[in-house]
Short mmCIF file of C-alpha atoms in Angstrom, two decimals:
data_model
loop_
_atom_site.label_atom_id
_atom_site.label_comp_id
_atom_site.label_asym_id
_atom_site.label_seq_id
_atom_site.Cartn_x
_atom_site.Cartn_y
_atom_site.Cartn_z
CA MET P 1 97.87 93.21 98.98
CA ASN P 2 99.10 96.11 101.52
CA VAL P 3 100.79 98.85 100.55
CA LEU P 4 102.73 99.00 103.73
CA GLU P 5 103.37 96.20 106.83
CA ILE P 6 104.99 96.97 109.97
CA LYS P 7 105.29 94.07 112.05
CA LYS P 8 106.51 93.97 115.79
CA LEU P 9 109.07 97.05 115.06
CA CYS P 10 111.91 98.25 117.45
CA LYS P 11 114.17 100.47 117.63
CA ASN P 12 116.59 101.19 120.61
CA PHE P 13 119.59 104.31 120.56
CA GLU P 14 121.37 102.98 123.42
CA ASN P 15 118.77 102.65 126.65
CA ILE P 16 116.42 104.66 124.69
CA THR P 17 113.59 102.84 123.11
CA ALA P 18 112.08 104.78 120.58
CA ILE P 19 109.59 102.08 118.88
CA ASN P 20 108.25 99.08 120.47
CA ASN P 21 106.97 96.34 119.29
CA ALA P 22 104.97 99.00 116.50
CA SER P 23 102.70 96.53 114.49
CA PHE P 24 100.26 98.02 111.33
CA THR P 25 98.90 97.09 107.86
CA ALA P 26 98.31 100.54 105.27
CA ARG P 27 95.75 99.29 102.41
CA GLN P 28 95.78 101.76 99.11
CA GLY P 29 93.54 104.57 99.73
CA GLU P 30 94.14 105.14 103.37
CA ILE P 31 95.44 108.40 104.86
CA ILE P 32 96.81 107.72 108.05
CA ALA P 33 97.71 110.39 110.95
CA LEU P 34 100.28 109.24 112.80
CA LEU P 35 99.86 111.48 116.41
CA GLY P 36 102.21 111.52 119.68
CA PRO P 37 104.00 114.00 121.37
CA ASN P 38 108.06 114.64 121.22
CA GLY P 39 109.77 111.86 121.55
CA ALA P 40 106.95 109.73 120.59
CA GLY P 41 108.66 107.95 118.02
CA LYS P 42 107.16 109.09 114.82
CA SER P 43 110.09 110.99 112.93
CA THR P 44 111.99 107.55 114.10
CA LEU P 45 108.87 104.77 112.67
CA MET P 46 109.00 107.21 109.05
CA ASN P 47 112.92 107.50 108.78
CA ILE P 48 113.22 103.89 109.38
CA THR P 49 110.11 103.10 106.31
CA ALA P 50 112.30 105.35 104.23
CA GLY P 51 115.16 103.24 104.37
CA PHE P 52 117.39 106.34 106.38
CA LEU P 53 117.69 103.91 109.42
CA SER P 54 117.68 100.60 110.62
CA PRO P 55 115.40 98.89 112.87
CA THR P 56 116.65 96.80 116.01
CA SER P 57 114.28 94.34 115.32
CA GLY P 58 111.19 93.48 113.28
CA GLU P 59 109.87 93.78 109.57
CA ILE P 60 108.89 96.30 107.05
CA LYS P 61 107.50 95.31 103.57
CA ILE P 62 106.37 97.46 101.08
CA LEU P 63 103.83 96.18 98.32
CA GLY P 64 104.49 92.90 100.06
CA LYS P 65 108.54 92.71 99.88
CA ASN P 66 110.54 93.01 102.49
CA ILE P 67 112.73 96.33 102.29
CA SER P 68 115.52 95.22 104.13
CA ALA P 69 116.05 92.99 101.13
CA HIS P 70 114.78 94.78 98.10
CA SER P 71 115.84 98.30 99.17
CA LEU P 72 115.93 99.68 95.97
CA PHE P 73 112.07 98.35 95.15
CA ALA P 74 111.07 100.43 98.20
CA LYS P 75 113.15 103.64 97.65
CA GLU P 76 111.35 103.38 94.40
CA ASN P 77 107.63 102.73 95.76
CA ILE P 78 107.85 105.64 98.28
CA GLY P 79 107.83 109.33 98.62
CA PHE P 80 109.10 111.06 101.56
CA LEU P 81 109.12 114.17 102.59
CA PRO P 82 111.28 114.70 105.91
CA GLU P 83 110.70 117.11 108.02
CA GLY P 84 113.07 119.92 107.62
CA ALA P 85 113.17 118.85 104.07
CA PRO P 86 117.35 118.69 102.41
CA LEU P 87 116.88 121.79 99.58
CA TYR P 88 119.81 122.49 97.25
CA PRO P 89 119.76 126.48 98.40
CA ASP P 90 121.44 127.74 94.70
CA LEU P 91 119.53 125.73 92.31
CA SER P 92 116.04 126.96 91.58
CA VAL P 93 112.89 125.76 92.21
CA LYS P 94 112.71 124.29 88.47
CA SER P 95 116.05 123.62 88.30
CA PHE P 96 116.34 121.30 91.79
CA LEU P 97 112.91 119.14 90.36
CA TYR P 98 114.37 118.62 87.10
CA TYR P 99 117.89 117.52 88.82
CA LEU P 100 115.97 114.83 91.15
CA ALA P 101 113.95 113.74 88.45
CA GLU P 102 117.12 113.04 86.53
CA LEU P 103 118.04 111.68 89.13
CA LYS P 104 114.97 108.73 89.14
CA GLY P 105 114.40 108.37 85.25
CA LEU P 106 112.14 110.40 85.61
CA PRO P 107 111.23 113.30 82.41
CA HIS P 108 111.43 116.88 83.31
CA SER P 109 107.33 116.41 82.56
CA ALA P 110 107.66 115.11 86.26
CA ALA P 111 108.76 117.90 87.64
CA ASP P 112 106.39 120.12 85.16
CA GLN P 113 103.74 118.56 86.75
CA ALA P 114 104.56 118.87 90.39
CA ILE P 115 105.55 122.13 89.92
CA LYS P 116 101.75 122.50 88.81
CA VAL P 117 100.56 120.16 91.71
CA ALA P 118 101.92 122.15 94.23
CA ASN P 119 101.19 125.55 92.90
CA LEU P 120 104.91 127.05 92.68
CA GLU P 121 104.41 127.87 89.04
CA LYS P 122 105.38 131.82 90.26
CA VAL P 123 108.36 130.86 91.96
CA ALA P 124 109.70 128.50 89.53
CA GLY P 125 112.59 130.38 88.38
CA GLN P 126 113.47 132.05 92.15
CA LYS P 127 116.43 130.26 94.04
CA ILE P 128 115.46 128.11 96.47
CA GLU P 129 117.09 130.10 98.97
CA THR P 130 115.24 133.20 98.14
CA LEU P 131 111.58 131.41 98.95
CA SER P 132 109.80 131.78 102.13
CA LYS P 133 109.96 128.73 104.72
CA GLY P 134 106.35 127.75 102.95
CA TYR P 135 107.40 127.75 99.37
CA GLN P 136 110.28 125.84 100.82
CA ARG P 137 108.50 123.48 102.53
CA ARG P 138 106.01 123.26 99.51
CA THR P 139 109.06 122.55 97.46
CA GLY P 140 109.78 120.06 99.47
CA PHE P 141 106.47 118.57 99.26
CA ALA P 142 107.28 118.42 95.03
CA GLN P 143 109.79 116.33 95.42
CA SER P 144 107.61 114.09 97.04
CA ILE P 145 105.63 113.45 94.84
CA LEU P 146 108.37 113.19 91.51
CA SER P 147 106.93 110.11 90.93
CA MET P 148 103.30 109.61 92.02
CA PRO P 149 104.48 106.36 94.32
CA PRO P 150 101.83 104.64 95.96
CA LEU P 151 102.88 105.30 99.34
CA LEU P 152 103.82 108.71 100.53
CA LEU P 153 105.44 109.56 104.28
CA LEU P 154 104.87 113.18 105.10
CA ASP P 155 106.52 114.49 108.26
CA GLU P 156 104.85 117.50 109.38
CA PRO P 157 104.05 118.71 105.71
CA THR P 158 102.04 122.08 106.63
CA ASP P 159 104.88 123.16 108.85
CA GLY P 160 105.82 127.30 107.54
CA LEU P 161 102.60 127.58 105.32
CA ASP P 162 100.30 129.95 106.10
CA PRO P 163 96.84 128.50 106.90
CA ASN P 164 95.58 129.25 102.89
CA GLN P 165 98.78 127.35 102.21
CA LYS P 166 97.79 124.86 104.34
CA ASP P 167 94.55 124.68 102.94
CA HIS P 168 96.12 124.17 99.70
CA ILE P 169 98.04 121.28 100.45
CA ARG P 170 95.71 119.03 102.34
CA GLY P 171 92.88 119.34 99.59
CA ILE P 172 96.05 118.12 97.04
CA ILE P 173 96.79 114.93 99.60
CA LYS P 174 92.66 113.96 99.96
CA ASP P 175 92.73 114.28 96.29
CA MET P 176 95.75 112.04 95.78
CA GLY P 177 94.25 109.89 98.60
CA HIS P 178 91.96 108.14 96.16
CA ARG P 179 94.69 106.89 94.67
CA GLN P 180 98.61 106.78 96.85
CA THR P 181 98.15 105.50 100.61
CA PHE P 182 99.54 108.30 102.75
CA LEU P 183 101.66 107.98 106.15
CA ILE P 184 101.52 112.05 107.49
CA SER P 185 103.05 112.46 110.85
CA THR P 186 101.63 116.14 112.68
CA HIS P 187 100.70 117.74 115.33
CA LEU P 188 97.86 119.48 114.36
CA LEU P 189 94.84 117.56 115.34
CA GLU P 190 92.62 119.35 113.54
CA GLU P 191 95.07 118.36 110.11
CA ALA P 192 94.17 114.65 111.46
CA GLU P 193 90.44 115.58 111.87
CA THR P 194 90.44 117.07 108.19
CA ILE P 195 92.36 114.45 106.21
CA ALA P 196 92.99 111.23 107.62
CA THR P 197 90.76 108.54 107.65
CA ARG P 198 92.75 106.43 109.74
CA ILE P 199 94.73 107.87 113.38
CA ILE P 200 97.45 106.12 114.54
CA VAL P 201 98.29 107.24 118.73
CA MET P 202 101.60 106.99 119.74
CA ASP P 203 103.49 107.42 123.31
CA LYS P 204 107.00 106.07 124.55
CA GLY P 205 107.64 104.40 120.93
CA ILE P 206 104.16 102.64 121.68
CA ILE P 207 100.95 102.24 119.40
CA LYS P 208 98.23 103.19 122.16
CA ALA P 209 94.93 103.42 119.28
CA ASP P 210 94.69 103.14 115.85
CA GLY P 211 91.12 103.79 114.04
CA THR P 212 89.62 105.89 112.68
CA LEU P 213 88.32 109.42 114.61
CA ASN P 214 85.11 107.67 116.32
CA GLU P 215 87.06 104.53 116.75
CA ILE P 216 89.72 106.40 118.75
CA LEU P 217 87.11 108.30 121.05
CA GLU P 218 85.16 105.28 121.93
CA LYS P 219 88.30 103.99 122.73
CA SER P 220 89.93 106.70 125.19
CA LYS P 221 86.21 107.08 126.12
CA THR P 222 86.48 111.11 125.27
CA HIS P 223 84.52 113.12 123.42
CA SER P 224 86.95 115.08 121.20
CA LEU P 225 90.12 114.68 119.73
CA HIS P 226 92.59 116.68 121.77
CA ASP P 227 90.64 114.88 125.24
CA ALA P 228 91.73 111.37 123.51
CA PHE P 229 94.91 112.93 122.75
CA LYS P 230 95.41 113.59 126.32
CA THR P 231 94.24 110.27 127.76
CA LEU P 232 96.06 107.58 125.26
CA THR P 233 99.21 109.81 125.79
CA THR P 234 99.22 109.76 129.65
CA GLU P 235 100.39 112.91 130.59
CA LYS P 236 100.13 116.56 129.28
CA LYS P 237 102.66 117.82 126.76
CA ASN P 238 102.58 120.29 124.72
CA VAL P 239 100.98 119.30 121.00
#
């Protein structure tokens, strides 16, 4: 069974088409990097999948169930790290994660495990407002994996992290990717090359390419992901 199915998804904001007839599926154990220039529709697609936005048309299924008809089921089976994930600055890392675990009906041990996985032990007692941007991002990552859901949506998961922290989070994703399915929006082409088993390139709400790195290079008739990205997104934009 597919963990995620997106079929003919469209999203319009007044006169702007953010998602244009997007379709793809994701199976267990896939790590999919979602690439595209600013305004390509990546974050919109993730917010719709997570249930924070309603589509204009189309269908999304999680584990075979339509998220519109089974919204609670979908949320129970998705972990979401949005860009600029909201945190409670006056709580400590541990208190914040314990609180979210309780909301999800999980034991505190689930939060303890997430703290360990995200390598947050030495700052677990600190207030979130005192943390560096990197540690705050890792706290957001920890909340997304609390229940170890089958589908994880990560929007720029290594934003603000130093090189060592990036390597740590990427290592976690690769390890978890044997069991869970990841959809990761990123501007970092090396991140897609390093951890993704599959790459989806979007531009102006349209899926331009979907496949392995080698398949993407073949489709674009290029020899590097950087060149493929430029070719597929048609315009020279900052990545």
